[in-house]
Short mmCIF file of C-alpha atoms and ligand atoms in Angstrom, two decimals:
data_model
loop_
_atom_site.label_atom_id
_atom_site.label_comp_id
_atom_site.label_asym_id
_atom_site.label_seq_id
_atom_site.Cartn_x
_atom_site.Cartn_y
_atom_site.Cartn_z
CA MET A 99 173.29 159.17 90.81
CA ARG A 100 171.06 159.63 93.71
CA ILE A 101 169.51 162.76 92.27
CA LYS A 102 169.07 161.07 89.08
CA LYS A 103 167.17 158.38 90.60
CA TYR A 104 165.23 160.67 92.68
CA LEU A 105 164.13 162.66 89.44
CA VAL A 106 163.19 159.27 87.77
CA PHE A 107 161.14 158.57 90.76
CA ILE A 108 159.32 161.92 90.57
CA LEU A 109 158.80 161.33 86.95
CA ILE A 110 157.21 158.09 87.42
CA LEU A 111 155.11 159.21 90.25
CA GLY A 112 153.97 162.32 88.03
CA ILE A 113 152.97 160.04 85.36
CA PHE A 114 151.08 157.77 87.81
CA ILE A 115 149.29 160.75 89.26
CA VAL A 116 148.31 161.93 85.72
CA VAL A 117 147.14 158.52 84.67
CA ILE A 118 145.25 158.15 87.95
CA GLN A 119 143.48 161.48 87.70
CA SER A 120 142.62 161.03 84.02
CA CYS A 121 141.10 157.55 85.14
CA GLU A 122 139.19 159.24 87.59
CA LYS A 123 138.18 161.69 85.34
CA ASP A 124 136.79 158.97 82.86
CA ASN A 125 135.13 157.12 85.73
CA TYR A 126 133.54 160.12 87.67
CA MET A 127 133.18 162.51 84.92
CA VAL A 128 129.83 164.39 85.29
CA PRO A 129 127.65 162.88 82.47
CA PRO A 130 125.66 165.58 80.28
CA PRO A 131 122.45 166.29 82.03
CA ALA A 132 119.82 163.70 81.00
CA LYS A 133 117.20 165.07 78.65
CA ILE A 134 114.10 165.88 80.58
CA GLY A 135 110.53 166.05 78.98
CA LYS A 136 109.07 169.39 78.75
CA ALA A 137 105.63 170.53 78.55
CA THR A 138 104.45 171.34 75.01
CA SER A 139 101.11 172.96 73.97
CA SER A 140 100.24 170.17 71.52
CA LEU A 141 100.83 166.46 71.60
CA GLU A 142 103.91 166.05 69.75
CA ALA A 143 104.79 162.56 68.28
CA GLN A 144 108.43 162.06 67.62
CA PHE A 145 109.71 159.50 65.09
CA VAL A 146 111.64 156.55 66.81
CA ASN A 147 113.67 153.74 65.20
CA THR A 148 112.93 151.50 68.39
CA ALA A 149 109.29 151.04 69.08
CA PRO A 150 108.43 152.13 72.73
CA LEU A 151 106.24 149.02 73.32
CA THR A 152 106.39 149.05 77.24
CA LEU A 153 105.87 151.38 80.08
CA LEU A 154 109.50 151.19 80.81
CA SER A 155 110.76 151.92 77.40
CA PRO A 156 113.23 154.67 77.73
CA TYR A 157 111.68 156.92 75.21
CA TRP A 158 109.00 157.64 77.64
CA LYS A 159 111.28 158.83 80.24
CA SER A 160 112.45 161.88 78.40
CA ALA A 161 109.54 162.49 75.99
CA ASP A 162 108.06 166.03 75.77
CA TYR A 163 104.25 165.85 77.17
CA LEU A 164 100.99 167.69 76.95
CA LYS A 165 99.54 168.35 80.13
CA VAL A 166 95.82 168.43 79.60
CA ASN A 167 93.78 171.04 81.65
CA ALA A 168 91.19 168.72 82.48
CA VAL A 169 87.53 170.55 82.70
CA ASP A 170 84.05 169.15 83.14
CA VAL A 171 83.13 167.80 79.87
CA SER A 172 79.96 166.09 80.87
CA LYS A 173 78.32 166.05 84.34
CA ASN A 174 75.11 165.49 86.34
CA TYR A 175 74.17 162.58 84.11
CA LEU A 176 72.46 159.35 85.51
CA PHE A 177 71.80 155.99 83.99
CA GLY A 178 68.54 154.55 83.10
CA ASP A 179 66.48 152.20 85.11
CA GLY A 180 68.14 149.43 86.92
CA LEU A 181 71.78 150.83 86.69
CA LEU A 182 72.80 151.95 90.12
CA ASN A 183 75.67 153.52 91.61
CA MET A 184 77.48 153.96 88.43
CA THR A 185 78.29 157.55 88.39
CA GLY A 186 81.42 158.15 90.53
CA ILE A 187 82.05 161.65 89.16
CA PHE A 188 78.36 162.73 88.89
CA GLY A 189 79.40 166.16 89.63
CA GLY A 190 82.47 166.32 87.33
CA LYS A 191 85.88 167.45 88.49
CA SER A 192 84.60 168.51 91.88
CA ASP A 193 83.76 164.67 92.60
CA TRP A 194 87.20 163.53 91.41
CA GLY A 195 88.86 165.17 94.42
CA THR A 196 92.48 165.94 93.61
CA ASP A 197 93.36 167.04 90.20
CA PRO A 198 94.17 164.09 87.99
CA SER A 199 97.15 165.70 86.27
CA LEU A 200 96.56 164.07 83.20
CA THR A 201 99.45 163.96 80.70
CA LEU A 202 99.93 162.56 77.19
CA LYS A 203 103.20 161.55 75.50
CA ALA A 204 103.33 160.17 71.73
CA ALA A 205 105.71 158.53 69.42
CA TYR A 206 105.30 156.96 66.00
CA ASP A 207 107.44 154.73 63.63
CA SER A 208 106.84 153.74 60.03
CA SER A 209 103.71 151.50 61.04
CA ASN A 210 102.41 152.44 64.45
CA ILE A 211 101.35 155.30 66.71
CA TYR A 212 102.09 155.10 70.44
CA ILE A 213 100.28 157.35 72.88
CA LEU A 214 101.08 157.09 76.65
CA ALA A 215 98.53 158.48 78.97
CA GLU A 216 98.97 158.98 82.71
CA TRP A 217 96.82 160.28 85.27
CA MET A 218 95.92 160.18 89.15
CA ASP A 219 93.28 158.16 90.36
CA ASN A 220 93.37 156.91 94.04
CA ASP A 221 91.23 153.76 93.58
CA VAL A 222 91.05 151.06 91.01
CA ASN A 223 87.26 150.33 89.81
CA LEU A 224 87.16 147.16 87.71
CA SER A 225 83.58 146.13 86.92
CA GLU A 226 80.70 147.41 84.95
CA ALA A 227 76.96 146.75 85.55
CA SER A 228 77.78 143.62 87.98
CA TRP A 229 74.34 141.81 88.78
CA LEU A 230 73.52 142.39 92.32
CA TRP A 231 70.28 140.71 94.22
CA ASN A 232 68.47 143.29 96.55
CA GLY A 233 71.74 145.58 96.18
CA PRO A 234 72.30 149.00 97.82
CA GLY A 235 70.32 151.94 96.85
CA ASP A 236 71.80 154.88 94.96
CA ALA A 237 71.27 158.14 96.86
CA LYS A 238 70.82 159.93 93.53
CA LYS A 239 68.12 157.73 92.06
CA ALA A 240 64.59 156.65 93.05
CA ASP A 241 65.17 152.89 91.52
CA SER A 242 63.78 150.01 93.45
CA THR A 243 66.55 147.75 94.44
CA LEU A 244 64.31 144.59 94.86
CA LYS A 245 65.69 141.59 93.00
CA TRP A 246 68.13 142.15 90.30
CA THR A 247 69.84 145.31 89.48
CA SER A 248 73.03 146.34 87.63
CA GLN A 249 75.62 148.20 89.78
CA ARG A 250 79.20 149.21 90.02
CA ASN A 251 81.33 151.02 87.31
CA ASN A 252 84.85 151.27 86.14
CA ASP A 253 87.62 153.61 85.26
CA LYS A 254 88.36 154.68 81.79
CA ILE A 255 90.10 156.93 79.34
CA ALA A 256 88.64 157.63 75.88
CA LEU A 257 90.10 159.43 72.91
CA ALA A 258 88.20 160.95 69.91
CA PHE A 259 89.64 161.42 66.43
CA GLU A 260 87.63 162.65 63.32
CA ILE A 261 87.05 160.08 60.56
CA GLN A 262 84.93 162.32 58.16
CA THR A 263 84.57 165.89 58.59
CA ALA A 264 82.01 165.99 61.79
CA SER A 265 79.98 168.64 62.83
CA ASN A 266 76.82 169.74 64.97
CA ALA A 267 75.21 172.91 66.50
CA ASN A 268 78.51 173.25 68.57
CA GLY A 269 80.51 173.53 65.45
CA ASN A 270 83.17 171.69 63.52
CA PHE A 271 85.42 168.76 64.95
CA SER A 272 88.27 170.92 63.67
CA ASN A 273 87.35 173.75 66.23
CA VAL A 274 85.63 172.33 68.88
CA GLY A 275 86.78 168.51 68.90
CA CYS A 276 84.62 166.00 70.36
CA ALA A 277 82.16 168.56 71.39
CA ALA A 278 81.14 168.17 67.58
CA SER A 279 79.85 164.73 68.43
CA CYS A 280 78.14 165.27 71.74
CA HIS A 281 76.98 167.71 74.51
CA VAL A 282 74.54 169.85 72.30
CA ASN A 283 72.16 171.80 74.69
CA GLY A 284 73.08 169.73 77.76
CA ASN A 285 72.07 166.82 75.83
CA ASN A 286 74.87 164.21 75.49
CA SER A 287 72.70 161.14 75.30
CA THR A 288 73.63 160.20 71.93
CA MET A 289 77.35 161.17 71.54
CA GLN A 290 76.66 161.51 67.86
CA PRO A 291 77.74 164.34 65.54
CA ASP A 292 74.75 165.72 62.99
CA ALA A 293 77.20 165.12 59.97
CA GLY A 294 80.41 163.17 59.52
CA LYS A 295 82.11 160.24 61.39
CA VAL A 296 84.18 160.14 64.74
CA ASP A 297 86.39 157.49 65.69
CA ILE A 298 86.16 156.75 69.63
CA TRP A 299 89.02 154.98 71.35
CA ASN A 300 87.46 153.55 74.73
CA TRP A 301 90.11 151.92 77.23
CA SER A 302 87.95 150.26 80.01
CA LEU A 303 89.15 148.62 83.02
CA ALA A 304 86.08 146.23 82.91
CA ARG A 305 85.53 145.84 79.10
CA SER A 306 88.72 146.05 76.86
CA ALA A 307 91.95 146.56 79.16
CA PRO A 308 91.72 143.22 80.75
CA LEU A 309 92.64 141.81 77.16
CA GLY A 310 95.16 144.42 76.25
CA TYR A 311 92.87 146.12 73.88
CA LEU A 312 90.98 149.41 73.61
CA ARG A 313 87.17 149.35 72.53
CA ASP A 314 87.22 150.81 69.02
CA MET A 315 83.91 152.59 68.19
CA VAL A 316 82.62 154.74 65.52
CA SER A 317 80.10 157.51 65.96
CA ASP A 318 77.90 159.11 63.07
CA PRO A 319 74.57 160.67 62.82
CA THR A 320 72.80 157.34 62.70
CA SER A 321 74.75 155.27 65.24
CA PHE A 322 77.20 155.11 67.97
CA ASN A 323 78.66 151.60 67.94
CA ASP A 324 81.64 149.26 68.07
CA ASP A 325 83.55 149.00 64.90
CA ALA A 326 83.22 146.01 62.52
CA GLY A 327 84.23 142.70 63.98
CA GLN A 328 84.02 140.74 67.34
CA VAL A 329 83.73 143.04 70.28
CA SER A 330 85.77 142.62 73.47
CA SER A 331 82.74 142.44 75.80
CA THR A 332 79.14 141.48 75.35
CA ARG A 333 76.51 141.97 78.25
CA ASN A 334 76.15 138.99 80.38
CA SER A 335 72.26 139.22 80.65
CA SER A 336 69.56 136.87 80.49
CA GLY A 337 67.06 139.26 79.05
CA ALA A 338 66.49 142.68 77.67
CA THR A 339 66.81 145.00 80.72
CA ASN A 340 69.15 145.82 83.44
CA ARG A 341 67.07 144.03 85.74
CA SER A 342 66.94 140.64 83.88
CA GLY A 343 69.82 138.92 85.80
CA PRO A 344 72.91 137.16 84.60
CA ALA A 345 72.90 134.58 81.74
CA TYR A 346 76.43 133.05 82.76
CA GLU A 347 78.81 132.61 85.60
CA TRP A 348 82.32 131.24 86.06
CA ASP A 349 82.84 127.69 85.29
CA GLY A 350 85.50 127.37 87.57
CA THR A 351 88.48 126.79 85.18
CA THR A 352 91.58 129.05 85.14
CA GLN A 353 90.97 132.03 82.74
CA THR A 354 94.08 132.20 81.01
CA VAL A 355 93.95 134.83 78.02
CA THR A 356 96.37 135.88 75.46
CA LEU A 357 96.76 139.63 75.46
CA ALA A 358 96.90 141.83 72.36
CA ASN A 359 100.72 141.93 72.67
CA GLY A 360 101.08 138.22 72.77
CA GLN A 361 101.72 137.66 76.50
CA ASN A 362 99.41 135.37 78.82
CA THR A 363 97.72 136.45 81.86
CA ILE A 364 95.03 134.88 84.11
CA LEU A 365 91.82 137.25 84.51
CA ASP A 366 90.40 137.09 88.09
CA PRO A 367 86.76 135.53 88.26
CA GLY A 368 86.01 138.02 91.12
CA PHE A 369 85.69 140.81 88.25
CA TYR A 370 86.10 138.95 84.94
CA LEU A 371 84.01 136.48 83.24
CA VAL A 372 85.82 134.47 80.24
CA ASN A 373 85.31 130.85 80.91
CA LYS A 374 81.35 130.75 81.38
CA THR A 375 78.88 128.34 82.30
CA PRO A 376 74.92 129.13 82.44
CA PHE A 377 73.85 130.64 85.58
CA ILE A 378 71.71 128.29 87.26
CA GLY A 379 69.26 128.54 90.32
CA ASP A 380 65.91 130.13 91.41
CA MET A 381 66.78 133.32 93.37
CA VAL A 382 63.48 133.92 94.89
CA ARG A 383 63.67 130.35 96.34
CA GLY A 384 67.22 130.80 97.36
CA ASP A 385 66.43 134.10 98.93
CA SER A 386 63.57 132.65 100.97
CA ILE A 387 65.76 129.66 102.28
CA TYR A 388 68.62 132.22 103.19
CA HIS A 389 66.19 134.18 105.24
CA ALA A 390 64.23 131.50 106.74
CA ALA A 391 63.82 131.71 110.57
CA ASN A 392 66.99 130.90 112.25
CA SER A 393 68.70 130.09 109.28
CA CYS A 394 71.57 131.30 107.21
CA ALA A 395 70.53 135.15 107.43
CA HIS A 396 70.81 134.61 111.40
CA CYS A 397 74.58 134.01 111.21
CA HIS A 398 75.50 135.79 107.99
CA GLY A 399 73.52 138.90 108.18
CA GLU A 400 70.38 140.21 106.38
CA PHE A 401 72.48 141.05 102.97
CA GLY A 402 75.52 138.70 103.81
CA GLU A 403 77.32 141.33 105.54
CA GLY A 404 78.12 139.40 108.43
CA ALA A 405 76.72 138.89 111.88
CA GLU A 406 77.51 135.72 114.09
CA ALA A 407 79.62 134.36 111.31
CA ALA A 408 81.76 136.15 108.46
CA PHE A 409 80.28 138.40 105.80
CA ILE A 410 79.59 136.36 102.67
CA ASN A 411 78.88 139.13 100.10
CA GLY A 412 82.52 140.19 99.05
CA ILE A 413 83.87 139.66 95.48
CA ALA A 414 86.16 137.04 97.25
CA LEU A 415 83.18 134.60 97.12
CA ASN A 416 83.30 134.97 93.16
CA LYS A 417 86.70 133.65 92.97
CA LYS A 418 85.17 130.23 94.22
CA SER A 419 83.57 128.10 91.77
CA ARG A 420 80.06 126.82 92.48
CA ALA A 421 81.76 123.40 93.24
CA SER A 422 84.23 124.58 95.58
CA LEU A 423 81.69 127.05 97.43
CA ILE A 424 79.32 123.80 97.89
CA SER A 425 81.97 121.64 99.18
CA ALA A 426 83.24 124.55 101.74
CA MET A 427 79.67 124.37 102.94
CA ASP A 428 79.33 120.63 103.25
CA ASN A 429 82.68 120.46 105.26
CA ASN A 430 81.34 123.20 107.75
CA ALA A 431 80.24 121.58 111.07
CA ASP A 432 78.42 124.79 112.18
CA MET A 433 76.13 124.75 109.06
CA ALA A 434 75.35 121.35 108.78
CA PRO A 435 71.81 121.58 110.57
CA TYR A 436 71.15 124.38 108.02
CA TRP A 437 72.99 123.42 104.91
CA GLY A 438 73.27 119.87 105.46
CA VAL A 439 69.45 119.31 105.13
CA LEU A 440 69.16 120.83 102.02
CA GLY A 441 68.60 119.05 98.49
CA GLY A 442 70.60 119.26 95.49
CA ALA A 443 68.22 122.06 93.72
CA ASP A 444 67.99 124.12 96.77
CA ARG A 445 71.70 124.10 97.07
CA ASP A 446 71.91 125.52 93.55
CA ASN A 447 69.39 128.14 94.38
CA LEU A 448 71.51 129.38 97.61
CA VAL A 449 74.63 129.38 95.53
CA ALA A 450 72.77 131.66 92.88
CA PHE A 451 71.52 133.73 95.95
CA ILE A 452 75.13 134.05 97.26
CA ARG A 453 76.32 135.03 93.83
CA GLY A 454 73.77 137.85 93.74
CA LEU A 455 75.17 139.06 96.80
CA SER A 456 78.59 139.21 95.74
CA GLY A 457 77.95 140.38 92.15
CA VAL A 458 78.03 138.51 89.08
CA PRO A 459 80.34 140.23 86.47
CA GLY A 460 77.95 142.21 84.00
CA TYR A 461 80.03 141.46 80.98
CA VAL A 462 81.59 138.28 79.27
CA LEU A 463 85.21 138.72 77.69
CA SER A 464 86.45 137.46 74.64
CA LYS A 465 89.26 138.38 72.15
CA PRO A 466 88.17 140.86 69.58
CA THR A 467 88.60 140.55 65.84
CA GLY A 468 88.54 142.77 62.89
CA SER A 469 88.44 146.25 63.06
CA CYS A 470 87.42 146.05 66.88
CA ALA A 471 90.82 144.56 67.54
CA ASP A 472 92.82 147.62 65.84
CA ILE A 473 93.96 149.31 69.06
CA SER A 474 96.10 147.44 71.69
CA SER A 475 97.03 148.75 75.18
CA VAL A 476 99.30 147.94 77.95
CA ASN A 477 98.72 149.18 81.54
CA ASN A 478 100.16 149.29 85.11
CA VAL A 479 97.21 147.42 86.85
CA THR A 480 99.12 144.14 87.87
CA PRO A 481 97.08 141.16 88.80
CA ILE A 482 98.44 141.96 92.50
CA HIS A 483 96.19 144.97 92.44
CA VAL A 484 93.30 142.90 91.45
CA VAL A 485 93.70 139.83 93.55
CA ASN A 486 94.05 142.21 96.77
CA ALA A 487 90.80 143.83 95.89
CA MET A 488 88.22 142.47 98.22
CA LEU A 489 85.54 145.22 97.58
CA PRO A 490 85.39 147.50 94.51
CA LYS A 491 86.09 150.66 96.41
CA ASN A 492 88.85 149.05 98.66
CA ASN A 493 91.76 149.01 96.10
CA VAL A 494 94.32 151.63 96.79
CA HIS A 495 96.12 152.98 93.82
CA THR A 496 97.84 156.16 92.74
CA LYS A 497 98.67 156.61 88.93
CA TYR A 498 97.19 154.96 85.93
CA GLN A 499 99.73 154.38 82.85
CA VAL A 500 98.14 153.29 79.82
CA LEU A 501 100.05 152.95 76.72
CA ILE A 502 97.92 152.93 73.39
CA ILE A 503 99.09 151.53 70.18
CA ARG A 504 97.49 151.82 66.78
CA LYS A 505 98.46 151.39 63.16
CA LEU A 506 98.93 154.87 61.72
CA LYS A 507 96.59 153.55 58.73
CA THR A 508 94.32 150.62 59.51
CA ASN A 509 92.44 151.35 56.18
CA ASN A 510 89.31 150.52 57.78
CA THR A 511 86.34 152.70 57.03
CA ASP A 512 85.28 152.82 60.60
CA ASP A 513 88.72 154.28 61.74
CA ALA A 514 90.58 157.56 61.61
CA GLN A 515 93.60 157.22 59.37
CA PHE A 516 96.97 159.11 59.96
CA ASP A 517 98.07 159.66 56.62
CA LEU A 518 101.21 161.71 57.05
CA SER A 519 101.51 162.50 53.26
CA VAL A 520 98.34 164.37 53.85
CA SER A 521 98.71 165.98 57.09
CA LYS A 522 100.84 166.05 60.07
CA THR A 523 98.63 167.41 62.45
CA PHE A 524 95.23 165.95 63.71
CA LYS A 525 92.71 167.11 66.15
CA PHE A 526 91.50 165.13 68.90
CA GLY A 527 89.52 165.07 72.42
CA VAL A 528 90.45 163.17 75.51
CA ALA A 529 88.12 162.27 78.38
CA ILE A 530 88.81 160.35 81.70
CA MET A 531 86.15 158.67 83.90
CA ASN A 532 86.38 157.58 87.47
CA ASN A 533 83.85 154.88 88.27
CA ASP A 534 81.65 156.48 85.74
CA SER A 535 80.94 156.13 81.91
CA ARG A 536 78.53 159.09 81.60
CA ASN A 537 80.18 161.76 83.21
CA HIS A 538 83.65 162.79 82.18
CA ILE A 539 86.38 165.21 82.66
CA GLY A 540 88.97 166.04 80.00
CA SER A 541 89.50 168.42 77.18
CA PRO A 542 87.36 168.31 73.95
CA VAL A 543 89.92 169.61 71.53
CA GLU A 544 93.70 169.19 71.45
CA THR A 545 96.31 168.79 68.70
CA LEU A 546 98.45 165.91 67.78
CA THR A 547 101.47 166.79 65.90
CA PHE A 548 103.52 164.26 64.00
CA LYS A 549 107.28 165.73 64.13
C1 HEC B 634 75.17 128.73 113.15
C2 HEC B 634 75.60 129.86 112.34
C3 HEC B 634 75.61 129.50 110.90
C4 HEC B 634 74.67 129.43 109.92
C5 HEC B 634 72.94 129.38 110.33
C6 HEC B 634 75.14 129.44 108.62
N1 HEC B 634 76.32 129.51 108.56
FE1 HEC B 634 77.37 129.73 106.83
N2 HEC B 634 79.15 129.79 108.05
C7 HEC B 634 79.10 129.93 109.36
C8 HEC B 634 80.72 129.77 109.80
C9 HEC B 634 81.10 129.72 111.30
C10 HEC B 634 81.44 129.88 108.62
C11 HEC B 634 82.88 129.85 108.52
C12 HEC B 634 83.34 131.37 108.49
C13 HEC B 634 83.33 132.07 109.52
O1 HEC B 634 84.07 131.73 110.46
O2 HEC B 634 82.24 132.98 109.86
C14 HEC B 634 80.35 130.05 107.50
C15 HEC B 634 80.89 129.92 106.30
C16 HEC B 634 79.93 130.17 105.23
C17 HEC B 634 80.35 130.23 103.83
C18 HEC B 634 81.62 130.74 103.42
C19 HEC B 634 82.34 129.54 102.68
C20 HEC B 634 83.68 129.84 102.04
O3 HEC B 634 84.30 128.79 101.58
O4 HEC B 634 84.01 131.03 102.11
C21 HEC B 634 79.15 130.36 103.08
C22 HEC B 634 79.21 130.79 101.66
C23 HEC B 634 78.10 130.15 103.94
N3 HEC B 634 78.47 130.04 105.24
C24 HEC B 634 76.69 130.25 103.51
C25 HEC B 634 75.76 129.71 104.45
C26 HEC B 634 74.46 129.52 104.02
C27 HEC B 634 73.82 129.61 102.56
C28 HEC B 634 73.80 129.14 105.20
C29 HEC B 634 72.20 128.90 105.35
C30 HEC B 634 72.03 127.46 104.56
C31 HEC B 634 74.52 129.48 106.23
N4 HEC B 634 75.71 129.80 105.71
C32 HEC B 634 74.15 129.20 107.65
C33 HEC B 634 78.21 129.76 110.10
C34 HEC B 634 76.84 129.77 109.86
#
């Protein structure tokens, strides 16, 4: 009897152990190794059922990638008169510092192509051709810095695809990629082919990315221009040259914009101009009041760089509307003997001068339309990065992640079409820019393959 009970107990214990073990097996079973993306020799777009619409979409975690061997594509170029300190990678790759480790991943579904570009850049440059009054000199240029000049540049990535068989002295686009539309005999000033048509997709942190787009451009023998429709940025200039000065400034209202993907964001007036009002004030008069004996410059420094009192030439000052700057100065007891005595017009003249010390944004942004609105983007430059950026070079950053989305076929004559019934491979070029737009590094010819 006892033995029987004992056996039953052993049996139950045995079953218990087996059950526990199999439970443990279920719980702790080593999962199959996660698929890790591998380097491929062309950019392979896999077909997906779920569109990878964000940087966190699972597809990107395991996607194969093309590692671009970035070489000097164009270097040692300067801009024309009045454009200063805009060539951050004048010397090409050597000026970039560390290897940018540019990688590209791609996917497609029945309507779109998705390309994720990632590269290293240790600061964020967000402005293009901002207006500075008596701004700093550019060691590489002999330009006068008196009065208005256009300064600062932004970070960019650009892709080039062939629209119509394009060529120049370098060869055909199919062999030499974007070199067929530029860089002939060291002269890349035109970025145009001698025959055919090239599609340029230009992600710019100053001019297209803030609205969630890429600038969609087309280059042919007669022009290199934006596609048809409303462009995402227009020059904020009161005249024809890069010394003309700004036409507009921020009107003080919150700059809420709807991005290409339908989400809303607020654009920082320190860098971006959307809600605008005409720029008013006589700069020469503002300058002379500021520099009058024992006045503003005495406490704030010759160029607003700070002396007895705080610096007033930072981008932070652009985050204040004209009205709030005036009221801050009204409420400042230290300044009453200097500011308080000024009439209304001279207050505006001084605010204009202060704007010129901080830098007025060089472009006005507005939502693109038509063929200009074909390419949308998502990136990892958050508003937090931007708000913390007091000065253009002061914004620490590591890796850009830019997701580019476009219809396979737009059916616009100014776009490359990915007609997979005709071909599954397409040549393209890619270039990245760091605080620059004339000098770039990248790869003139790569292959995109639809799997
Ligand atoms: C006696 C010294 C002195 C003089 C002269 C002076 N300021 Fe100031 N200013 C100050 C101080 C102090 C502050 C407060 C910030 C700080 O602590 O430095 C200030 C702040 C400012 C600010 C910042 C306002 C803000 O909200 O950020 C501006 C702009 C400014 N001054 C412009 C001027 C102008 C224009 C003049 C000439 C009309 C002028 N200041 C003359 C001492 C001075």
